[in-house]
Tab-separated table of C-alpha atoms in Angstrom:
chain	number	residue	atom	x	y	z
A	1	UNK	CA	112.693	113.314	106.315
A	2	UNK	CA	111.450	110.001	107.498
A	3	UNK	CA	111.173	110.711	110.445
A	4	UNK	CA	108.450	113.354	109.515
A	5	UNK	CA	107.188	110.917	106.124
A	6	UNK	CA	105.633	108.315	109.629
A	7	UNK	CA	104.062	111.956	111.208
A	8	UNK	CA	102.769	112.803	107.381
A	9	UNK	CA	101.264	108.933	107.842
A	10	UNK	CA	99.957	109.066	110.972
A	11	UNK	CA	98.639	112.158	110.766
A	12	UNK	CA	96.298	110.449	107.981
A	13	UNK	CA	94.110	108.807	110.080
A	14	UNK	CA	93.554	112.096	112.423
A	15	UNK	CA	89.236	113.145	111.428
A	16	UNK	CA	89.743	116.847	109.880
A	17	UNK	CA	89.812	119.254	112.852
A	18	UNK	CA	90.597	117.308	115.413
A	19	UNK	CA	94.082	118.832	115.399
A	20	UNK	CA	98.180	117.722	114.816
A	21	UNK	CA	98.200	115.373	116.095
A	22	UNK	CA	101.791	114.324	117.541
A	23	UNK	CA	103.873	111.173	117.357
A	24	UNK	CA	106.218	109.795	119.863
A	25	UNK	CA	109.667	110.199	118.495
A	26	UNK	CA	111.726	107.844	121.091
A	27	UNK	CA	114.765	106.989	119.287
A	28	UNK	CA	117.105	104.914	120.064
A	29	UNK	CA	120.455	106.916	121.866
A	30	UNK	CA	123.144	107.491	119.557
A	31	UNK	CA	125.346	108.568	121.829
A	32	UNK	CA	124.678	104.972	123.831
A	33	UNK	CA	126.025	103.708	119.839
A	34	UNK	CA	129.104	105.321	120.235
A	35	UNK	CA	129.637	104.687	124.001
A	36	UNK	CA	131.842	102.285	124.016
A	37	UNK	CA	134.626	104.443	121.930
A	38	UNK	CA	135.216	106.969	125.240
A	39	UNK	CA	134.728	106.706	128.463
A	40	UNK	CA	131.799	107.180	130.883
A	41	UNK	CA	131.208	107.877	134.496
A	42	UNK	CA	128.426	109.538	136.631
A	43	UNK	CA	128.921	112.910	138.714
A	44	UNK	CA	126.098	113.643	141.697
A	45	UNK	CA	122.782	112.509	139.791
A	46	UNK	CA	124.502	113.500	136.336
A	47	UNK	CA	126.045	110.537	134.024
A	48	UNK	CA	127.998	111.268	131.070
A	49	UNK	CA	130.677	110.639	128.337
A	50	UNK	CA	134.021	112.203	128.567
A	51	UNK	CA	134.783	112.432	124.282
A	52	UNK	CA	138.361	113.371	125.077
A	53	UNK	CA	137.665	117.149	124.808
A	54	UNK	CA	134.243	117.566	126.181
A	55	UNK	CA	131.694	116.375	128.200
A	56	UNK	CA	127.813	115.562	127.204
A	57	UNK	CA	125.463	114.485	129.893
A	58	UNK	CA	124.016	111.730	129.195
A	59	UNK	CA	121.130	110.455	131.787
A	60	UNK	CA	120.193	111.117	134.907
A	61	UNK	CA	118.745	109.130	137.890
A	62	UNK	CA	114.373	109.557	138.349
A	63	UNK	CA	115.049	110.507	141.764
A	64	UNK	CA	116.786	114.232	141.457
A	65	UNK	CA	114.587	117.257	141.881
A	66	UNK	CA	116.663	120.083	141.925
A	67	UNK	CA	119.315	119.240	139.378
A	68	UNK	CA	122.931	122.502	138.416
A	69	UNK	CA	125.324	121.147	135.244
A	70	UNK	CA	127.999	122.207	135.817
A	71	UNK	CA	130.507	123.457	133.306
A	72	UNK	CA	133.154	121.852	133.956
A	73	UNK	CA	134.050	118.098	134.522
A	74	UNK	CA	137.197	116.113	134.615
A	75	UNK	CA	138.100	118.960	133.694
A	76	UNK	CA	137.060	119.429	129.703
A	77	UNK	CA	133.963	121.415	128.809
A	78	UNK	CA	129.931	120.565	128.955
A	79	UNK	CA	129.325	121.257	126.657
A	80	UNK	CA	126.294	119.040	125.399
A	81	UNK	CA	123.044	117.508	127.217
A	82	UNK	CA	122.582	114.578	124.988
A	83	UNK	CA	119.984	112.676	123.500
A	84	UNK	CA	116.523	111.210	126.189
A	85	UNK	CA	119.628	112.190	128.683
A	86	UNK	CA	116.723	113.235	131.128
A	87	UNK	CA	113.827	111.655	129.422
A	88	UNK	CA	110.612	110.259	131.671
A	89	UNK	CA	112.179	111.974	135.716
A	90	UNK	CA	109.238	112.635	136.790
A	91	UNK	CA	110.582	114.177	139.767
A	92	UNK	CA	112.435	116.574	138.653
A	93	UNK	CA	111.924	120.648	139.278
A	94	UNK	CA	114.034	122.667	137.744
A	95	UNK	CA	117.848	122.130	136.320
A	96	UNK	CA	120.638	125.198	136.459
A	97	UNK	CA	123.185	124.036	133.471
A	98	UNK	CA	126.174	126.577	133.147
A	99	UNK	CA	127.159	129.036	130.501
A	100	UNK	CA	129.470	125.930	129.563
A	101	UNK	CA	126.925	123.517	127.446
A	102	UNK	CA	125.634	124.892	123.233
A	103	UNK	CA	123.895	122.526	122.498
A	104	UNK	CA	120.684	120.346	123.841
A	105	UNK	CA	119.509	117.317	122.178
A	106	UNK	CA	116.485	115.976	120.899
A	107	UNK	CA	114.168	114.835	123.980
A	108	UNK	CA	116.589	115.854	126.545
A	109	UNK	CA	114.105	117.231	128.758
A	110	UNK	CA	110.773	115.363	127.718
A	111	UNK	CA	108.030	114.778	129.241
A	112	UNK	CA	109.787	116.118	133.195
A	113	UNK	CA	106.173	116.686	134.010
A	114	UNK	CA	107.233	117.931	137.144
A	115	UNK	CA	109.829	120.690	135.883
A	116	UNK	CA	109.126	124.515	136.692
A	117	UNK	CA	111.915	126.344	135.686
A	118	UNK	CA	115.036	125.629	133.960
A	119	UNK	CA	117.731	128.435	133.175
A	120	UNK	CA	119.258	127.825	130.083
A	121	UNK	CA	122.823	130.125	129.040
A	122	UNK	CA	123.100	132.765	126.319
A	123	UNK	CA	125.876	129.961	125.269
A	124	UNK	CA	123.274	127.205	123.671
A	125	UNK	CA	122.669	127.875	120.405
A	126	UNK	CA	120.399	124.574	119.128
A	127	UNK	CA	118.167	122.668	120.744
A	128	UNK	CA	116.446	119.730	119.367
A	129	UNK	CA	113.373	117.823	118.496
A	130	UNK	CA	111.250	117.567	121.181
A	131	UNK	CA	113.628	118.400	124.351
A	132	UNK	CA	110.809	119.674	126.376
A	133	UNK	CA	107.588	117.637	124.984
A	134	UNK	CA	104.571	117.077	127.337
A	135	UNK	CA	107.014	119.351	130.588
A	136	UNK	CA	103.148	120.827	132.024
A	137	UNK	CA	104.571	122.099	135.026
A	138	UNK	CA	106.631	124.655	132.791
A	139	UNK	CA	104.912	128.319	132.580
A	140	UNK	CA	108.721	130.431	131.066
A	141	UNK	CA	111.406	129.808	129.352
A	142	UNK	CA	113.492	133.180	128.031
A	143	UNK	CA	115.801	131.129	125.285
A	144	UNK	CA	118.863	132.260	124.962
A	145	UNK	CA	120.218	135.523	123.173
A	146	UNK	CA	122.230	133.298	121.026
A	147	UNK	CA	119.948	130.773	120.437
A	148	UNK	CA	120.519	129.581	116.371
A	149	UNK	CA	117.521	126.166	115.528
A	150	UNK	CA	114.822	124.729	118.041
A	151	UNK	CA	114.127	121.220	116.149
A	152	UNK	CA	110.023	120.442	115.805
A	153	UNK	CA	107.925	119.403	118.953
A	154	UNK	CA	110.111	121.700	120.464
A	155	UNK	CA	107.551	122.455	123.339
A	156	UNK	CA	105.066	120.619	122.310
A	157	UNK	CA	102.430	119.882	124.363
A	158	UNK	CA	103.378	122.029	127.703
A	159	UNK	CA	99.667	122.174	127.988
A	160	UNK	CA	100.679	126.081	130.698
A	161	UNK	CA	103.619	127.321	129.129
A	162	UNK	CA	102.419	131.296	129.098
A	163	UNK	CA	104.909	132.826	128.400
A	164	UNK	CA	108.081	132.794	125.927
A	165	UNK	CA	110.605	135.301	125.840
A	166	UNK	CA	112.636	134.278	121.745
A	167	UNK	CA	115.667	136.758	120.954
A	168	UNK	CA	116.281	137.918	117.139
A	169	UNK	CA	118.606	135.616	117.159
A	170	UNK	CA	116.504	132.408	116.704
A	171	UNK	CA	116.500	131.998	112.326
A	172	UNK	CA	115.206	128.634	112.576
A	173	UNK	CA	111.865	127.008	114.148
A	174	UNK	CA	110.369	122.916	113.529
A	175	UNK	CA	107.107	122.800	112.798
A	176	UNK	CA	104.775	122.348	115.661
A	177	UNK	CA	107.299	123.902	118.418
A	178	UNK	CA	104.952	125.194	120.317
A	179	UNK	CA	101.619	123.741	120.302
A	180	UNK	CA	99.997	122.917	122.387
A	181	UNK	CA	100.842	125.984	124.210
A	182	UNK	CA	99.204	128.446	126.508
A	183	UNK	CA	101.914	131.264	124.968
A	184	UNK	CA	100.399	129.853	120.827
A	185	UNK	CA	96.604	129.671	122.044
A	186	UNK	CA	97.244	132.948	122.896
A	187	UNK	CA	99.427	134.618	120.102
A	188	UNK	CA	96.509	132.809	117.944
A	189	UNK	CA	93.384	135.322	119.481
A	190	UNK	CA	95.357	137.899	118.820
A	191	UNK	CA	96.382	137.280	115.599
A	192	UNK	CA	95.473	134.011	112.769
A	193	UNK	CA	99.188	135.222	111.750
A	194	UNK	CA	101.404	133.732	114.572
A	195	UNK	CA	105.321	135.359	113.010
A	196	UNK	CA	108.505	135.010	114.594
A	197	UNK	CA	111.360	136.963	113.346
A	198	UNK	CA	109.667	136.628	110.379
A	199	UNK	CA	109.042	132.971	110.463
A	200	UNK	CA	104.914	132.294	109.950
A	201	UNK	CA	104.561	129.024	112.318
A	202	UNK	CA	100.725	128.778	112.746
A	203	UNK	CA	97.778	130.260	110.550
A	204	UNK	CA	95.902	127.734	111.194
A	205	UNK	CA	93.325	130.439	112.813
A	206	UNK	CA	93.074	132.169	108.869
A	207	UNK	CA	89.137	131.340	107.515
A	208	UNK	CA	88.422	132.483	103.838
A	209	UNK	CA	90.729	134.107	101.453
A	210	UNK	CA	94.181	135.148	102.592
A	211	UNK	CA	97.648	136.689	102.195
A	212	UNK	CA	99.974	136.565	103.055
A	213	UNK	CA	101.869	139.656	105.397
A	214	UNK	CA	104.479	141.108	103.596
A	215	UNK	CA	107.190	141.306	106.556
A	216	UNK	CA	107.008	137.795	106.905
A	217	UNK	CA	109.971	135.758	104.958
A	218	UNK	CA	109.067	132.214	105.444
A	219	UNK	CA	106.315	129.378	106.347
A	220	UNK	CA	107.129	127.133	109.268
A	221	UNK	CA	107.035	123.316	109.018
A	222	UNK	CA	103.216	122.315	108.929
A	223	UNK	CA	101.521	125.780	109.749
A	224	UNK	CA	98.784	125.955	107.943
A	225	UNK	CA	98.505	122.244	108.095
A	226	UNK	CA	94.120	120.808	108.906
A	227	UNK	CA	93.067	123.828	108.418
A	228	UNK	CA	88.792	123.178	107.405
A	229	UNK	CA	88.157	126.926	106.475
A	230	UNK	CA	91.029	128.383	104.353
A	231	UNK	CA	89.718	129.077	100.650
A	232	UNK	CA	92.292	130.608	99.122
A	233	UNK	CA	95.391	131.451	100.084
A	234	UNK	CA	98.403	135.035	97.952
A	235	UNK	CA	101.856	134.707	98.682
A	236	UNK	CA	103.406	137.518	98.794
A	237	UNK	CA	106.806	138.179	97.142
A	238	UNK	CA	108.814	138.468	100.217
A	239	UNK	CA	108.218	134.623	101.047
A	240	UNK	CA	111.551	132.862	100.691
A	241	UNK	CA	110.104	129.158	101.743
A	242	UNK	CA	107.695	127.058	102.206
A	243	UNK	CA	107.891	124.691	105.090
A	244	UNK	CA	107.023	120.797	104.645
A	245	UNK	CA	103.389	120.452	104.711
A	246	UNK	CA	102.737	123.644	104.810
A	247	UNK	CA	98.941	123.211	103.867
A	248	UNK	CA	99.242	119.441	104.028
A	249	UNK	CA	94.666	118.189	104.435
A	250	UNK	CA	94.134	121.595	104.090
A	251	UNK	CA	90.242	120.199	102.241
A	252	UNK	CA	88.872	123.442	101.669
A	253	UNK	CA	91.744	125.031	99.876
A	254	UNK	CA	90.957	125.504	96.431
A	255	UNK	CA	93.409	127.852	94.848
A	256	UNK	CA	96.626	128.666	96.251
A	257	UNK	CA	99.244	131.892	94.209
A	258	UNK	CA	102.570	131.832	94.578
A	259	UNK	CA	104.445	136.019	93.467
A	260	UNK	CA	108.092	134.901	94.673
A	261	UNK	CA	108.474	132.579	90.967
A	262	UNK	CA	111.904	131.180	93.323
A	263	UNK	CA	110.709	130.846	96.490
A	264	UNK	CA	111.256	127.431	98.006
A	265	UNK	CA	108.826	124.893	98.087
A	266	UNK	CA	110.299	121.838	100.270
A	267	UNK	CA	108.857	118.562	101.001
A	268	UNK	CA	106.747	116.890	98.489
A	269	UNK	CA	103.184	115.676	97.664
A	270	UNK	CA	102.091	116.773	101.584
A	271	UNK	CA	103.611	120.248	100.920
A	272	UNK	CA	99.829	120.860	99.404
A	273	UNK	CA	97.411	118.503	99.734
A	274	UNK	CA	93.271	118.585	100.642
A	275	UNK	CA	92.949	114.387	102.791
A	276	UNK	CA	97.609	114.395	102.823
A	277	UNK	CA	97.878	113.148	99.710
A	278	UNK	CA	95.455	114.351	96.632
A	279	UNK	CA	94.774	118.698	95.904
A	280	UNK	CA	91.686	119.062	93.652
A	281	UNK	CA	92.367	122.566	93.298
A	282	UNK	CA	94.821	124.912	91.415
A	283	UNK	CA	98.515	126.091	91.876
A	284	UNK	CA	99.542	130.133	89.995
A	285	UNK	CA	102.518	131.079	89.744
A	286	UNK	CA	104.526	132.464	87.007
A	287	UNK	CA	106.278	130.800	83.731
A	288	UNK	CA	109.552	128.428	85.371
A	289	UNK	CA	108.815	129.164	88.672
A	290	UNK	CA	109.056	126.325	91.661
A	291	UNK	CA	105.377	126.619	91.341
A	292	UNK	CA	105.076	125.298	88.916
A	293	UNK	CA	107.180	122.429	89.066
A	294	UNK	CA	106.171	121.984	91.716
A	295	UNK	CA	103.183	121.160	89.910
A	296	UNK	CA	104.765	119.514	86.918
A	297	UNK	CA	106.500	116.844	89.271
A	298	UNK	CA	103.004	116.016	92.013
A	299	UNK	CA	100.703	116.086	88.910
A	300	UNK	CA	98.781	119.337	90.518
A	301	UNK	CA	96.893	121.617	88.412
A	302	UNK	CA	98.930	124.361	87.498
A	303	UNK	CA	97.840	128.013	85.958
A	304	UNK	CA	100.495	130.283	84.769
A	305	UNK	CA	100.466	134.041	86.223
A	306	UNK	CA	102.527	135.103	82.576
A	307	UNK	CA	106.838	135.508	82.853
A	308	UNK	CA	108.816	137.271	85.188
A	309	UNK	CA	108.059	140.982	86.139
A	310	UNK	CA	111.533	143.221	85.490
A	311	UNK	CA	112.037	144.675	89.558
A	312	UNK	CA	111.476	148.038	89.138
A	313	UNK	CA	115.074	149.200	90.767
A	314	UNK	CA	115.770	152.122	93.056
A	315	UNK	CA	118.454	154.122	92.607
A	316	UNK	CA	121.622	152.360	93.785
A	317	UNK	CA	120.198	148.988	93.901
A	318	UNK	CA	120.898	147.285	91.145
A	319	UNK	CA	121.522	143.989	92.473
A	320	UNK	CA	117.272	144.230	93.930
A	321	UNK	CA	117.771	142.832	97.590
A	322	UNK	CA	116.703	146.381	98.504
A	323	UNK	CA	119.700	148.105	99.874
A	324	UNK	CA	122.066	149.938	98.781
A	325	UNK	CA	125.486	148.499	99.834
A	326	UNK	CA	129.021	147.896	99.113
A	327	UNK	CA	127.686	144.862	96.958
A	328	UNK	CA	126.205	147.704	93.933
A	329	UNK	CA	129.861	149.823	94.008
A	330	UNK	CA	131.656	146.684	93.158
A	331	UNK	CA	128.903	145.439	90.044
A	332	UNK	CA	128.990	149.175	88.783
A	333	UNK	CA	132.747	149.022	89.219
A	334	UNK	CA	132.438	146.059	87.202
A	335	UNK	CA	130.522	147.642	84.090
A	336	UNK	CA	132.799	150.020	83.886
A	337	UNK	CA	135.894	148.064	83.919
A	338	UNK	CA	134.288	146.071	80.849
A	339	UNK	CA	133.845	143.082	82.551
A	340	UNK	CA	130.313	143.076	84.144
A	341	UNK	CA	126.964	143.566	81.426
A	342	UNK	CA	123.674	145.176	83.328
A	343	UNK	CA	120.438	145.026	82.215
A	344	UNK	CA	118.448	147.416	80.792
A	345	UNK	CA	117.160	147.885	84.599
A	346	UNK	CA	120.470	147.493	86.158
A	347	UNK	CA	122.210	150.355	84.188
A	348	UNK	CA	118.420	152.711	84.847
A	349	UNK	CA	119.037	151.697	88.641
A	350	UNK	CA	123.093	153.271	88.118
A	351	UNK	CA	122.658	156.484	86.797
A	352	UNK	CA	122.540	158.042	89.251
A	353	UNK	CA	123.721	161.523	87.729
A	354	UNK	CA	120.681	161.304	85.556
A	355	UNK	CA	122.707	162.296	82.024
A	356	UNK	CA	121.761	159.016	80.605
A	357	UNK	CA	125.546	157.492	80.713
A	358	UNK	CA	126.681	155.370	83.264
A	359	UNK	CA	130.566	156.040	83.473
A	360	UNK	CA	133.414	157.276	87.016
A	361	UNK	CA	130.637	160.763	88.033
A	362	UNK	CA	127.431	157.438	88.596
A	363	UNK	CA	130.195	155.465	90.824
A	364	UNK	CA	131.481	158.220	92.908
A	365	UNK	CA	127.401	159.533	93.844
A	366	UNK	CA	127.094	155.922	94.636
A	367	UNK	CA	130.296	154.961	96.589
A	368	UNK	CA	128.920	158.309	98.727
A	369	UNK	CA	125.200	156.924	98.692
A	370	UNK	CA	126.914	153.563	100.555
A	371	UNK	CA	129.459	155.572	102.987
A	372	UNK	CA	127.038	158.643	103.908
A	373	UNK	CA	123.926	157.785	103.313
A	374	UNK	CA	123.082	160.594	100.806
C-alpha cells in the first residue's frame, strides 16, 4: 500500500495525456536481509540460499547468456526465484526454469534487455511485481497453466512483447501489468475494453459515456487512470470490485454510477479523481451502498438511486448466485425443518411445484434439478 501511494503521488507531476509513468520499485532484497540465518552457495552461474527444506535462487553472474535453473540443488527442490535475482543481467538471452519452481519474486528479471526466450513451467503459481519489466527483446510469453497471480508492472515496458498466452487460472492481475507492450496496444485497437478472465485491465481507450460490459467482474488497478475523454461511466451489478486508482485523474469524468450496492471500492481518495486529488463530479448508487460510504468518506457528491431492488430469483435459485446448486437444496431443507426463514422472493423461487406451498415435494424437485438438471 505504501508503494502504491508513492506511485499515485508521483503520477501527479505528469501532464494529462502523457500516459502512466513507471516508478522504479527497486527495494532492498528481503532475501539478503535474512541470509545470515541460512546457508548460501553457488551453482554454475547462479547463487542461491539454502533454507533447509528448499532452495531460492538469489543471483546470477552478469556475464551469463543462457541459464538453466535446475530442479534441485544440494538435494533440495528449487522452489523460488528471489527478488532481483537476475536484475540487469543485460547479456542474458534465454532462461529455462525447472518445474519445481512455484514463485518468481519481484524484479527477478527486470531490465534483462537481451532476454528473448523464457520457459516458465506450469508449476509456477505467482509472478511478482516488476518481474519482467523492461525486457525489451522479449517478443512472446506463455504464462503457465497454473498461474494464479501476476504483480503490478509485471511486464511493463516490454516494448516488443506482441504475443501473450494467458490461461483461465489467472485470477489476479496487477496494475499496468502489460502496459507499454505491443500486445496491449493491439488489444486496445480491437476493443476499448481489454478484458482478461473477467478482469477489465484497461479501458483508457474509452471515450464519452461508457457502460462496462456485464461479463466483467473486476476492474483492475489503474484501468481507466488518466483517461482524458471519459465523461460518464456505469458500473453494472456484475462488477464486485474496482481496483485502486481505477478512475484516478480522469479529467472530464463527471458521473460514475454503481449498480452493485456491495461493490468493493479499493484504495482511497485517489481511486476516483479528476486531478489526482479532487473529484468534482457525482457518484450515483443505492442507499447504504459501498458507493455511498465511499462518497461520504472522501467528501464526494452522492445521489441516491433509492433502495436496493429485490432480486427476481429464478426457480430454485434461492441464494441468488445465478445457479441452482446443492447450497439451494440445503437452504430449502433448513426452511422446511424450521431452521431458516426465507424471504418472500426466496419462497417464490422455492415453490417449484407451483401450488403456493413450500414443502418436501419442492425439495424433491429441487434435488432432481440439482442432480439431473431437470
